[in-house]
Coordinates of C-alpha atoms and ligand atoms in Angstrom, one line a residue:
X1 CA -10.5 -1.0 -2.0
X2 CA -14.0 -1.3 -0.8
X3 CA -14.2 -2.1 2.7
X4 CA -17.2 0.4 3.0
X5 CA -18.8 -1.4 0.5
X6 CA -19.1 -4.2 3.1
X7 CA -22.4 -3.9 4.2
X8 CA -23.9 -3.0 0.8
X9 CA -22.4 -6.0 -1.0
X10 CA -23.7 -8.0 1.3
X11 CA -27.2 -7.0 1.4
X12 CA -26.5 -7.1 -2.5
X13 CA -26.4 -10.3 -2.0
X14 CA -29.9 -11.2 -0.8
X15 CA -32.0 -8.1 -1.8
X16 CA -32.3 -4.9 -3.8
X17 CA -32.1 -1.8 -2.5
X18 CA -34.7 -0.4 -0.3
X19 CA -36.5 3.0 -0.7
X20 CA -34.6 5.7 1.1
X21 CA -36.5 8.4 3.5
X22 CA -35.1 12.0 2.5
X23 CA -32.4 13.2 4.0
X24 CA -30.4 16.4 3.6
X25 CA -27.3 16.8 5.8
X26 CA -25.3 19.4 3.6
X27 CA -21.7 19.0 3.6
X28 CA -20.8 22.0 4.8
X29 CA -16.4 21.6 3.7
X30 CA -17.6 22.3 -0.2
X31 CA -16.4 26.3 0.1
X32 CA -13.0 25.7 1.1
X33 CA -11.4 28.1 -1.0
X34 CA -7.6 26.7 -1.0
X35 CA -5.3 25.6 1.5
X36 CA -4.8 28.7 4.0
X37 CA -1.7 27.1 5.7
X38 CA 1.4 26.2 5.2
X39 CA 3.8 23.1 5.6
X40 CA 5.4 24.8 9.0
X41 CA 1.5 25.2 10.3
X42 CA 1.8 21.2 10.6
X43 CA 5.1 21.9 12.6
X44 CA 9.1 21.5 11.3
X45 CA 8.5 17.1 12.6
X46 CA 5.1 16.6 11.0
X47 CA 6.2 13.5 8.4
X48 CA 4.8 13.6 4.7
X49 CA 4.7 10.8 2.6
X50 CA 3.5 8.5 -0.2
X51 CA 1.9 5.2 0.7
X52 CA 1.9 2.0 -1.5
X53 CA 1.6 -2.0 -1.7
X54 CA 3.8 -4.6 -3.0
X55 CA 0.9 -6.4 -5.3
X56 CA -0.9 -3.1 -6.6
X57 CA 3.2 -1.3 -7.7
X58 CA 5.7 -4.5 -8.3
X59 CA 4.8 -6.4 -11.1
X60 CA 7.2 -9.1 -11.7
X61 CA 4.7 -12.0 -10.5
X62 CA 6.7 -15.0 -11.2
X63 CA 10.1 -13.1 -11.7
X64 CA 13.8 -14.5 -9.3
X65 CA 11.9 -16.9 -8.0
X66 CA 8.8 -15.5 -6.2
X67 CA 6.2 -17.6 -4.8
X68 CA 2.7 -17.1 -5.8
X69 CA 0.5 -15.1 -3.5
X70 CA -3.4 -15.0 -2.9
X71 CA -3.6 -12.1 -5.5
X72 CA -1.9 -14.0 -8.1
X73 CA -4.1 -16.5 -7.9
X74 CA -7.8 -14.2 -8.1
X75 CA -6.3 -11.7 -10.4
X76 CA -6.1 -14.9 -12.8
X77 CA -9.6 -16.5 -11.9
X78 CA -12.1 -15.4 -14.9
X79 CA -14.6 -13.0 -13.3
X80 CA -12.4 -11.9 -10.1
X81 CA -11.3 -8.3 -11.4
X82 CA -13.7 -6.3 -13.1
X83 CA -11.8 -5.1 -15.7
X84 CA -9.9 -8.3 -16.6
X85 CA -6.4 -7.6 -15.9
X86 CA -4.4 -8.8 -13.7
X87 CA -1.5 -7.5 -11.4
X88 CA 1.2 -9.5 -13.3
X89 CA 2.8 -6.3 -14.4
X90 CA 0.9 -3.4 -12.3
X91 CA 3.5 -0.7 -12.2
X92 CA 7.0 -2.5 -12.7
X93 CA 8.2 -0.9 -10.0
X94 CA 10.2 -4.4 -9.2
X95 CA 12.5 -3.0 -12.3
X96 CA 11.5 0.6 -12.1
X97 CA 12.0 1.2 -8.6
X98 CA 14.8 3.9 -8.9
X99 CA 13.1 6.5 -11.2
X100 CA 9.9 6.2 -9.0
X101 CA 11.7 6.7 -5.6
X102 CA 13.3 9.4 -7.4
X103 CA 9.6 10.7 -7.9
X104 CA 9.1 10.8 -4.4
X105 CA 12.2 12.6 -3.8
X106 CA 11.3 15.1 -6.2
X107 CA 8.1 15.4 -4.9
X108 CA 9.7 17.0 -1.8
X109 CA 8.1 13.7 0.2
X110 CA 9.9 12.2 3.5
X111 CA 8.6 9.0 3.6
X112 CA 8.0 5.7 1.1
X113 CA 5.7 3.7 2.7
X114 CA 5.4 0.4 1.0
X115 CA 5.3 -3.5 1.3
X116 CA 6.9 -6.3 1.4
X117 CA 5.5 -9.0 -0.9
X118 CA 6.0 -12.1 1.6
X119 CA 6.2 -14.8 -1.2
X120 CA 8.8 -12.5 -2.7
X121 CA 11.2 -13.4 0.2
X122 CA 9.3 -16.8 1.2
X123 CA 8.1 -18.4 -1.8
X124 CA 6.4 -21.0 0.4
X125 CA 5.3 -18.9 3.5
X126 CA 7.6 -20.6 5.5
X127 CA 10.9 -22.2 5.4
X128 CA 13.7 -22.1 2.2
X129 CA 14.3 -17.9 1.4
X130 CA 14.7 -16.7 -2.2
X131 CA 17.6 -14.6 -1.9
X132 CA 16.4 -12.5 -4.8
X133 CA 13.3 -12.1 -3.4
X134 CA 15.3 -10.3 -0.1
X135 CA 17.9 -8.5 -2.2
X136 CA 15.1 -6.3 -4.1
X137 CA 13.8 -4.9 -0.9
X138 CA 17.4 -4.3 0.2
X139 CA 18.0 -2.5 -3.3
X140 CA 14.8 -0.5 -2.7
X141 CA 16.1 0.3 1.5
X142 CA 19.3 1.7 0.2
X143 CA 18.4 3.8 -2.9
X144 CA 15.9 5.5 -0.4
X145 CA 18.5 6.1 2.3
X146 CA 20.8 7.6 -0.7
X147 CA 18.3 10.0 -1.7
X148 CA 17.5 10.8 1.9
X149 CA 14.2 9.2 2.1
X150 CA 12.7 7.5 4.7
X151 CA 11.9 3.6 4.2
X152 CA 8.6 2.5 6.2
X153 CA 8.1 -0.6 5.8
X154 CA 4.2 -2.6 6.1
X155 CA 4.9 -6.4 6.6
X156 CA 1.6 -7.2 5.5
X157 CA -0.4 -5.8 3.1
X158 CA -3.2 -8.7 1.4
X159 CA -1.1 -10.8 -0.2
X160 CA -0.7 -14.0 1.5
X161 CA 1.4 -16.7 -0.1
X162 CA -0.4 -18.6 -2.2
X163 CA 1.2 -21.9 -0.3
X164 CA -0.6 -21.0 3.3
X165 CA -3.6 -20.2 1.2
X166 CA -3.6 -24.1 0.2
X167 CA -3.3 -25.3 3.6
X168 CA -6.2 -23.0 4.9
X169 CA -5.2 -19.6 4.2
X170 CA -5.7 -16.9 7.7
X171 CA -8.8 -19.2 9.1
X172 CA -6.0 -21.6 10.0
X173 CA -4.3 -20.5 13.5
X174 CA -0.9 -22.0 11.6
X175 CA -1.0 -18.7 9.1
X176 CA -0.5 -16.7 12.6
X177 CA 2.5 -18.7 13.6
X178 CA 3.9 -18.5 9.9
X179 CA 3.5 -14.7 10.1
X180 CA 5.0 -15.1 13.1
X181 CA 7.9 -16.5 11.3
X182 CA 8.3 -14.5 8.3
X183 CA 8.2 -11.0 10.3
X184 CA 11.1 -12.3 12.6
X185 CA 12.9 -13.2 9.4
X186 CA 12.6 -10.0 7.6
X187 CA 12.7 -7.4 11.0
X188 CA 16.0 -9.4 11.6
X189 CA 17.2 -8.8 8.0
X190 CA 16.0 -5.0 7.3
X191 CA 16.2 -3.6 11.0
X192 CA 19.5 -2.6 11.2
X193 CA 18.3 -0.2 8.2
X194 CA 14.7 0.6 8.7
X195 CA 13.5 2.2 11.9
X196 CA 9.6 2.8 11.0
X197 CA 7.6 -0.4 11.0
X198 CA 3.6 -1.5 10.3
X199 CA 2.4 -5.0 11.0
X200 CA -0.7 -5.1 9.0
X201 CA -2.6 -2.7 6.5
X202 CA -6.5 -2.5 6.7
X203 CA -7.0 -5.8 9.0
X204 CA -10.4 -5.5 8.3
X205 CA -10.4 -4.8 5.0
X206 CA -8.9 -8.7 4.0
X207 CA -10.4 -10.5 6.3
X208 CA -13.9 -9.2 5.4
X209 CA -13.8 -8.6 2.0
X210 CA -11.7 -12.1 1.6
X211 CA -13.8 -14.1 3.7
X212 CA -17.3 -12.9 4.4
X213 CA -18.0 -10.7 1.0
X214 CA -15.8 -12.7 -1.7
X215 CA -14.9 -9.4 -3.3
X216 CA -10.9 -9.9 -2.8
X217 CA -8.8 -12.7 -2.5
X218 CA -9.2 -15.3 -1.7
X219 CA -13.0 -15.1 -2.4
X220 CA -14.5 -16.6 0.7
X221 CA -18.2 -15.8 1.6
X222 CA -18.8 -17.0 4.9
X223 CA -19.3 -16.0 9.0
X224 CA -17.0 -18.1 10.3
X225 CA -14.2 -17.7 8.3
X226 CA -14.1 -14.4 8.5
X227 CA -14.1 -14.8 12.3
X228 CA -11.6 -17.5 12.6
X229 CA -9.3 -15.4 9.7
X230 CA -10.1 -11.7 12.0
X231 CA -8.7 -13.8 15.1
X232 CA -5.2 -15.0 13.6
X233 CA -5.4 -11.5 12.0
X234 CA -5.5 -10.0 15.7
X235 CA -3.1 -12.2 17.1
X236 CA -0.5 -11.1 14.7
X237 CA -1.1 -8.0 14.8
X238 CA 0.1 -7.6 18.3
X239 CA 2.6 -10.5 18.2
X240 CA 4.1 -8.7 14.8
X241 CA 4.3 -5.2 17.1
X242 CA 6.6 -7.7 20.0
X243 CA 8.6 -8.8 17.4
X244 CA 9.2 -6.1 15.3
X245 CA 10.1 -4.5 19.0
X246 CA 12.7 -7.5 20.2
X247 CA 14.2 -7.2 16.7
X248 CA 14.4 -3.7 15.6
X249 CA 16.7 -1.9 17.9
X250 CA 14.9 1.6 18.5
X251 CA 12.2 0.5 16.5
X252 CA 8.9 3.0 15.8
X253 CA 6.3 0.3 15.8
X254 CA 2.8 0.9 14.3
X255 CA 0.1 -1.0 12.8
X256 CA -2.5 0.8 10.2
X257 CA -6.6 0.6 10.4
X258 CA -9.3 1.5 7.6
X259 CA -11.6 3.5 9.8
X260 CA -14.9 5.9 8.6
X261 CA -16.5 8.8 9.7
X262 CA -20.5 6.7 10.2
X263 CA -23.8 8.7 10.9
X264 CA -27.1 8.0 10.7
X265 CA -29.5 8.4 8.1
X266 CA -31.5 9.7 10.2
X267 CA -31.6 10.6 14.8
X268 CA -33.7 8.4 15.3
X269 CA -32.9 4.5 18.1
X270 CA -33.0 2.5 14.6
X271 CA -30.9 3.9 12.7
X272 CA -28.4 5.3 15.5
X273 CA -28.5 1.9 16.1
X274 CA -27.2 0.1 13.0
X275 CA -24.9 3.3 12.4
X276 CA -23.4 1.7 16.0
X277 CA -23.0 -1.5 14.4
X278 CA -21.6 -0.3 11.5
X279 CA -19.1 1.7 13.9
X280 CA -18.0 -1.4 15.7
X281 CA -17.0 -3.4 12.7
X282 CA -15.7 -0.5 10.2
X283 CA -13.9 1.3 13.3
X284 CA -13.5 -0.8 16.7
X285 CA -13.3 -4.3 15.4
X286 CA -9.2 -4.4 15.0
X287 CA -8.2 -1.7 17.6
X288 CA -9.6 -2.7 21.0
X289 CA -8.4 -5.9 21.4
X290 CA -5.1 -4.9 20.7
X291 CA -5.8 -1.9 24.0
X292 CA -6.9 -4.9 25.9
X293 CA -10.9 -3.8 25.4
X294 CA -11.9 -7.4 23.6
X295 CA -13.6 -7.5 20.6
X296 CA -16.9 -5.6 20.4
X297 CA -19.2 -8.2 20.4
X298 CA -21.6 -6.9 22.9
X299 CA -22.3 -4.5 20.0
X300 CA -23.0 -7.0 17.0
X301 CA -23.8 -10.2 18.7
X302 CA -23.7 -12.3 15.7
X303 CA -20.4 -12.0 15.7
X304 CA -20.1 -13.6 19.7
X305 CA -18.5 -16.8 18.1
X306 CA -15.3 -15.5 17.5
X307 CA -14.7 -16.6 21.2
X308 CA -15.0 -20.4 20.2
X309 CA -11.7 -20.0 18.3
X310 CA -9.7 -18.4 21.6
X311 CA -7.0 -20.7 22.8
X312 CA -5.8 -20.2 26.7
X313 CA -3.8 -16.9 26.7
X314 CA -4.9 -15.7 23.7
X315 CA -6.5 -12.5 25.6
X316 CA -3.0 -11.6 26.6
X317 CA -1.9 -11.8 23.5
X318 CA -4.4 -9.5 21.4
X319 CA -2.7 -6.8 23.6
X320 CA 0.2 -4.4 22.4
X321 CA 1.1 -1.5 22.8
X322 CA 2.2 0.6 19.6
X323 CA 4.0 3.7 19.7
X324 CA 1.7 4.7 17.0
X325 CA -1.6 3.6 15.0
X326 CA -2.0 4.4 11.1
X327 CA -5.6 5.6 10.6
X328 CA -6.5 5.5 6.9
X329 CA -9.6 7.2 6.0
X330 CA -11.4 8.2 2.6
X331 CA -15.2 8.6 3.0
X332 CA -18.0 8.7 5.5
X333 CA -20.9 6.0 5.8
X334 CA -24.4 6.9 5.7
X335 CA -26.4 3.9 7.5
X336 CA -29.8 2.8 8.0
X337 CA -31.5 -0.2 9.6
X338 CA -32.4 -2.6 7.5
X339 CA -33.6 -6.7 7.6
X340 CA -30.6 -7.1 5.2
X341 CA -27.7 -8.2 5.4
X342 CA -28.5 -10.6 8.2
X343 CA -26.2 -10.2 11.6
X344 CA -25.4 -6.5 10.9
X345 CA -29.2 -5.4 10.3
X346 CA -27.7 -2.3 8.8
X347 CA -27.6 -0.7 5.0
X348 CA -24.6 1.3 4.1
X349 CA -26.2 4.1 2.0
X350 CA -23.8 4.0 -1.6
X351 CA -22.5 7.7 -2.1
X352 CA -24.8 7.9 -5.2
X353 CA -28.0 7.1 -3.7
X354 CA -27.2 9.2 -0.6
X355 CA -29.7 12.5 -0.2
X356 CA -27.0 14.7 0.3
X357 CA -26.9 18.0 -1.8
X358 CA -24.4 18.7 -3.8
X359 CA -22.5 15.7 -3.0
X360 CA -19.0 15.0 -4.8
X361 CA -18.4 11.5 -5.8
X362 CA -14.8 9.8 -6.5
X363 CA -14.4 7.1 -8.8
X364 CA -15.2 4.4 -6.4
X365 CA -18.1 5.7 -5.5
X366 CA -17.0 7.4 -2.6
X367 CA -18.7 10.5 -0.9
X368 CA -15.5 13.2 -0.8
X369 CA -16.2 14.4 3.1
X370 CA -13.2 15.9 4.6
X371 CA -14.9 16.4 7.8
X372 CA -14.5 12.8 8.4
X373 CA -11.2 12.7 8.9
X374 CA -11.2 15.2 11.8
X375 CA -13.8 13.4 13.4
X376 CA -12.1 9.9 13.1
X377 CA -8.8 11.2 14.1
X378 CA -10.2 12.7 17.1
X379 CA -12.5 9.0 17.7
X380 CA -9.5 7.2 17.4
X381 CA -7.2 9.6 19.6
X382 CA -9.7 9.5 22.3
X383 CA -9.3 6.0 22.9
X384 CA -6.6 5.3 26.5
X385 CA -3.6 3.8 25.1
X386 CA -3.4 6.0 21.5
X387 CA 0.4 8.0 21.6
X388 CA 0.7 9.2 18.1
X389 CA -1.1 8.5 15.3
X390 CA 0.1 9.0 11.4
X391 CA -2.5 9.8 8.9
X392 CA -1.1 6.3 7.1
X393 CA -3.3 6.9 3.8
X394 CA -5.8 9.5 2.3
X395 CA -6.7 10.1 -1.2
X396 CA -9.2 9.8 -4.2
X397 CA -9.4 8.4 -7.7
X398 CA -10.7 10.7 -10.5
X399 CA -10.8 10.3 -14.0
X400 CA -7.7 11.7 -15.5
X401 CA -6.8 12.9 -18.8
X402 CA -3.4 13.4 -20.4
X403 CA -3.2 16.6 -22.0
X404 CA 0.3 18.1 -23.8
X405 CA 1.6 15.9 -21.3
X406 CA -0.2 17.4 -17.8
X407 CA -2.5 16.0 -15.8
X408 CA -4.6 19.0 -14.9
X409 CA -6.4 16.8 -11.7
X410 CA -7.6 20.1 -9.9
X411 CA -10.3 17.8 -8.1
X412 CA -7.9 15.9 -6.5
X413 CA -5.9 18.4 -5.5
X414 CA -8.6 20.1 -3.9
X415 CA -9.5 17.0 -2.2
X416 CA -6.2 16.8 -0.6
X417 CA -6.4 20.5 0.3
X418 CA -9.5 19.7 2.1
X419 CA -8.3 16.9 3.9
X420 CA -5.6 18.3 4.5
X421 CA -7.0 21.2 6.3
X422 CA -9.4 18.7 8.7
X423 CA -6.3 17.0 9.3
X424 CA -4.7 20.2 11.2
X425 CA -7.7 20.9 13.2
X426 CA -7.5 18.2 14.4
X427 CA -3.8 18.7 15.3
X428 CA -4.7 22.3 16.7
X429 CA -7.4 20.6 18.9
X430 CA -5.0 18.3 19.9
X431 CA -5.0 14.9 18.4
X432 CA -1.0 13.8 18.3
X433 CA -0.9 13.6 14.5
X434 CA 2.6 13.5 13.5
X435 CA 2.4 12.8 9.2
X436 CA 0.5 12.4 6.4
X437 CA 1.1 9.9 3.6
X438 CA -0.8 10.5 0.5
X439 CA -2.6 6.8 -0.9
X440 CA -0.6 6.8 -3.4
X441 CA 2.6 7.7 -5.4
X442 CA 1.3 6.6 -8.8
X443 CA -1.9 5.0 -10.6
X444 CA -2.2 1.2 -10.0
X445 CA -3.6 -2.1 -9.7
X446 CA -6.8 -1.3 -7.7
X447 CA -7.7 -4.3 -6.4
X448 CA -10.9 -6.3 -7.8
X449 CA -11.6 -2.7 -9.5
X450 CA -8.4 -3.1 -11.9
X451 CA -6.3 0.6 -13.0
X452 CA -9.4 1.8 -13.6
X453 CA -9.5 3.8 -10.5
X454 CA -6.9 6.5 -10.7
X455 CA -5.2 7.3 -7.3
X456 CA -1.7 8.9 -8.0
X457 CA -0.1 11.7 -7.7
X458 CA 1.8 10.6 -10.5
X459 CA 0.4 9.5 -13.7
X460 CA 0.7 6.3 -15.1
X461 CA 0.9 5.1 -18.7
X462 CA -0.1 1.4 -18.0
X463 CA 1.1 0.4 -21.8
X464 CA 4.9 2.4 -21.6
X465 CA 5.2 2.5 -18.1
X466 CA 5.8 6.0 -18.5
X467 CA 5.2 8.8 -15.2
X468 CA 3.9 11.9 -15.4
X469 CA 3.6 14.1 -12.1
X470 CA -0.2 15.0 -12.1
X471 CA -0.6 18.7 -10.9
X472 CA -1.5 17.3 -7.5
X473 CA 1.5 16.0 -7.2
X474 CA 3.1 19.3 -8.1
X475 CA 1.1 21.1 -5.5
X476 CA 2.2 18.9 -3.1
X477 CA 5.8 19.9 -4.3
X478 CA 5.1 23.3 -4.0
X479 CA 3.7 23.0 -0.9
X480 CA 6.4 20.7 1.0
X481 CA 9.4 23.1 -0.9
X482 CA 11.3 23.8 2.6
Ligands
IFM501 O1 -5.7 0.7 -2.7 C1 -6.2 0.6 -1.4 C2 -5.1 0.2 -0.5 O2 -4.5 -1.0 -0.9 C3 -5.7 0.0 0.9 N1 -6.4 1.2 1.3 C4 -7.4 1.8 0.4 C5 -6.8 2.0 -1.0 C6 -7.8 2.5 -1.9 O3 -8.8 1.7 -2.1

């Protein structure tokens, strides 16, 4: 995903670049030599875990009567994914969900984060249930509780049905009462199960990049959608948490944010300047209304009209308060000030025009900065209200090649080891971290970038639908070995 190409793809869409002033910030994590700590430095509760998403794993599209969803319908619009595919099959988890909960398992992982597909249960959005549909997640609940593995469950990870898409998609306040209807129908049906609950995953990341950028479904590019669609987004968010609460009886209740480590090209007013900007979208956009701090308008004031679409209460009702947030970081921003794109005034530097030395780049053109995850972790802990936070995903996509049947991806295992290390000194200087959740358990459908972009611990063959655990994913088996 590519919410930190925001910025950049929208400037794309009115300029070219602009001529960069040098820069040279080193990144100073490159000489990490290997881990240096163990599993029982993180402490014997500290959670670790594989993330996922219903439309980027399940497959089976039109399979036991599912409804279509938003992703159905760009994944099959000519142009939409770069590398022409579409998630109609992804990883078949819908029939090969077994073997790769297994994977976890043998991965020595304590949690399966994943999604549930709301057109899967709710063909429509609303109304007549497809039992089906609500019998695969219950087959996926139990085979994890056999195997002693815990279910977390996100309700809403990008994939709206396709039917509240046609009658105005998130931009329509009705989409917040449907949510509002499907996550009291499926808290009611998996609670007496599943414990660990997430509203939304990446708020910003849909209603941006689906609305204002047109990069991701449903392919919007305008203002005021994406404010009217960011405003039922918020009101969901915190009316999912009360309902998941009401519903679940001792319920952990969490929602999940994309958030980024931002500096300035440069100290100097400008650029510190559109960095804050940057900050206020990327990081603050989602999480202070829900702590009762509004949206952070003062900050970008083009974005002051998302105050027309406030109906009486609605204040009240951004507000919740979670027992814990997800913060899911992969890179830092580099920003400058710039006339393009309009409202923001700000330039997200791409990783491979940044003038940084020796700077490692992923495969979605991502600068690897481990650094940034202690420094968000400890932005996002410093904020009143914040009880535990769970490091909801981290990863990277290499390249990977199958050789004699290993994955030898020692890049991304150093990557985690990095991270990974960040991660617990930010524990040691006291941010409440309490788990971990790699992004992701195996290669899949990336979005608008296709399975191009390689994220898995696990290897897969997108032609047999065979797994492979990539060496990562045996470190991390090594690693979490009790
Ligand atoms: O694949 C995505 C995921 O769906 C949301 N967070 C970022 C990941 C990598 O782009």
């Amino acid at each position: 995903m590519q919410r930190r190409d925001l910025l950049r793809t929208l400037a794309l869409t009115t300029a070219g670049l602009t001529v960069l002033p040098a820069f040279a910030k080193q990144n100073f994590m490159r000489d990490i030599a290997g881990p240096g700590y163990t599993r029982g430095d993180f402490g014997n509760d500290f959670l670790w875990g594989v993330a996922t998403a219903a439309y980027q794993i399940e497959g089976a599209w039109n399979v036991d009567g599912k409804g279509p969803s938003i992703w159905d319908t760009f994944s099959h619009t000519k142009g939409k994914i770069k590398t022409k595919e579409t998630g109609d099959m992804a990883c078949d988890f819908y029939h090969t969900y077994k073997s790769d909960i297994d994977l976890i398992k043998e991965m020595n992982m304590d949690v399966f984060r994943f999604s549930i597909a709301w057109s899967r249960v709710l063909p429509n959005g609303t109304g007549e249930k497809n039992q089906k549909g609500i019998d695969f997640y219950h087959n996926v609940i139990d085979y994890c509780l056999q195997v002693g593995v815990q279910p977390w469950i996100t309700l809403y990870h990008w994939d709206l049905p396709q039917a509240l898409q046609d009658k105005g998609g998130w931009p329509n306040r009705n989409t917040y009462t449907a949510f509002c209807e499907y996550a009291n129908m499926v808290t009611k049906e998996y609670g007496s199960k599943v414990k660990n609950w997430m509203v939304l995953n990446e708020p910003l990341a849909y209603t941006a990049l689906g609305h204002m950028i047109g990069m991701h479904a449903p392919g919007k590019k305008s203002v005021g959608k994406f404010l009217r669609a960011a405003h039922h987004t918020a009101l969901s968010q915190a009316e999912g948490g009360r309902i998941i609460r009401a519903n679940v009886p001792d319920a952990n209740v969490g929602t999940t944010f994309s958030c980024s480590d931002i500096d300035p090209l440069k100290e100097k007013p400008k650029h510190q300047r559109a960095a804050a900007r940057v900050d206020a979208l990327l990081n603050r956009f989602f999480i202070e209304p829900v702590l009762g701090m509004g949206y952070p308008v003062d900050t970008i004031p083009g974005f002051k009209g998302i105050k027309k679409h406030f109906e009486p209460g609605d204040e009240e009702k951004l507000k919740f308060d979670f027992d814990f947030i997800g913060i899911q970081n992969y890179t830092r921003e580099l920003v400058k000030a710039s006339i393009f794109p309009p409202v923001m005034w700000a330039w997200q530097i791409p990783a491979d025009k940044k003038p940084v030395e020796n700077i490692e780049i992923t495969d979605m053109n991502w600068e690897v900065y481990p650094e940034g995850i202690y420094n968000v972790l400890k932005k996002f802990a410093a904020y009143p209200g914040i009880k535990k936070i769970i490091v909801t995903e981290n990863g990277a996509a290499f390249t990977d090649t199958l050789v004699d049947g290993r994955v030898h991806d020692e890049k991304r295992t150093k990557f985690y080891q990095d991270y990974l290390a960040q991660v617990l000194r930010a524990k040691k200087d006291g941010v409440n971290v309490t788990g971990y959740y790699c992004w992701t358990l195996m290669d899949n459908f990336e979005w608008a970038e296709g399975t191009r972009p390689r994220f898995g611990l696990v290897y897969t063959d997108f032609t047999t639908q065979k797994r492979i655990i990539k060496d990562s994913g045996l470190w991390f088996k090594d690693f979490l070995r009790k």
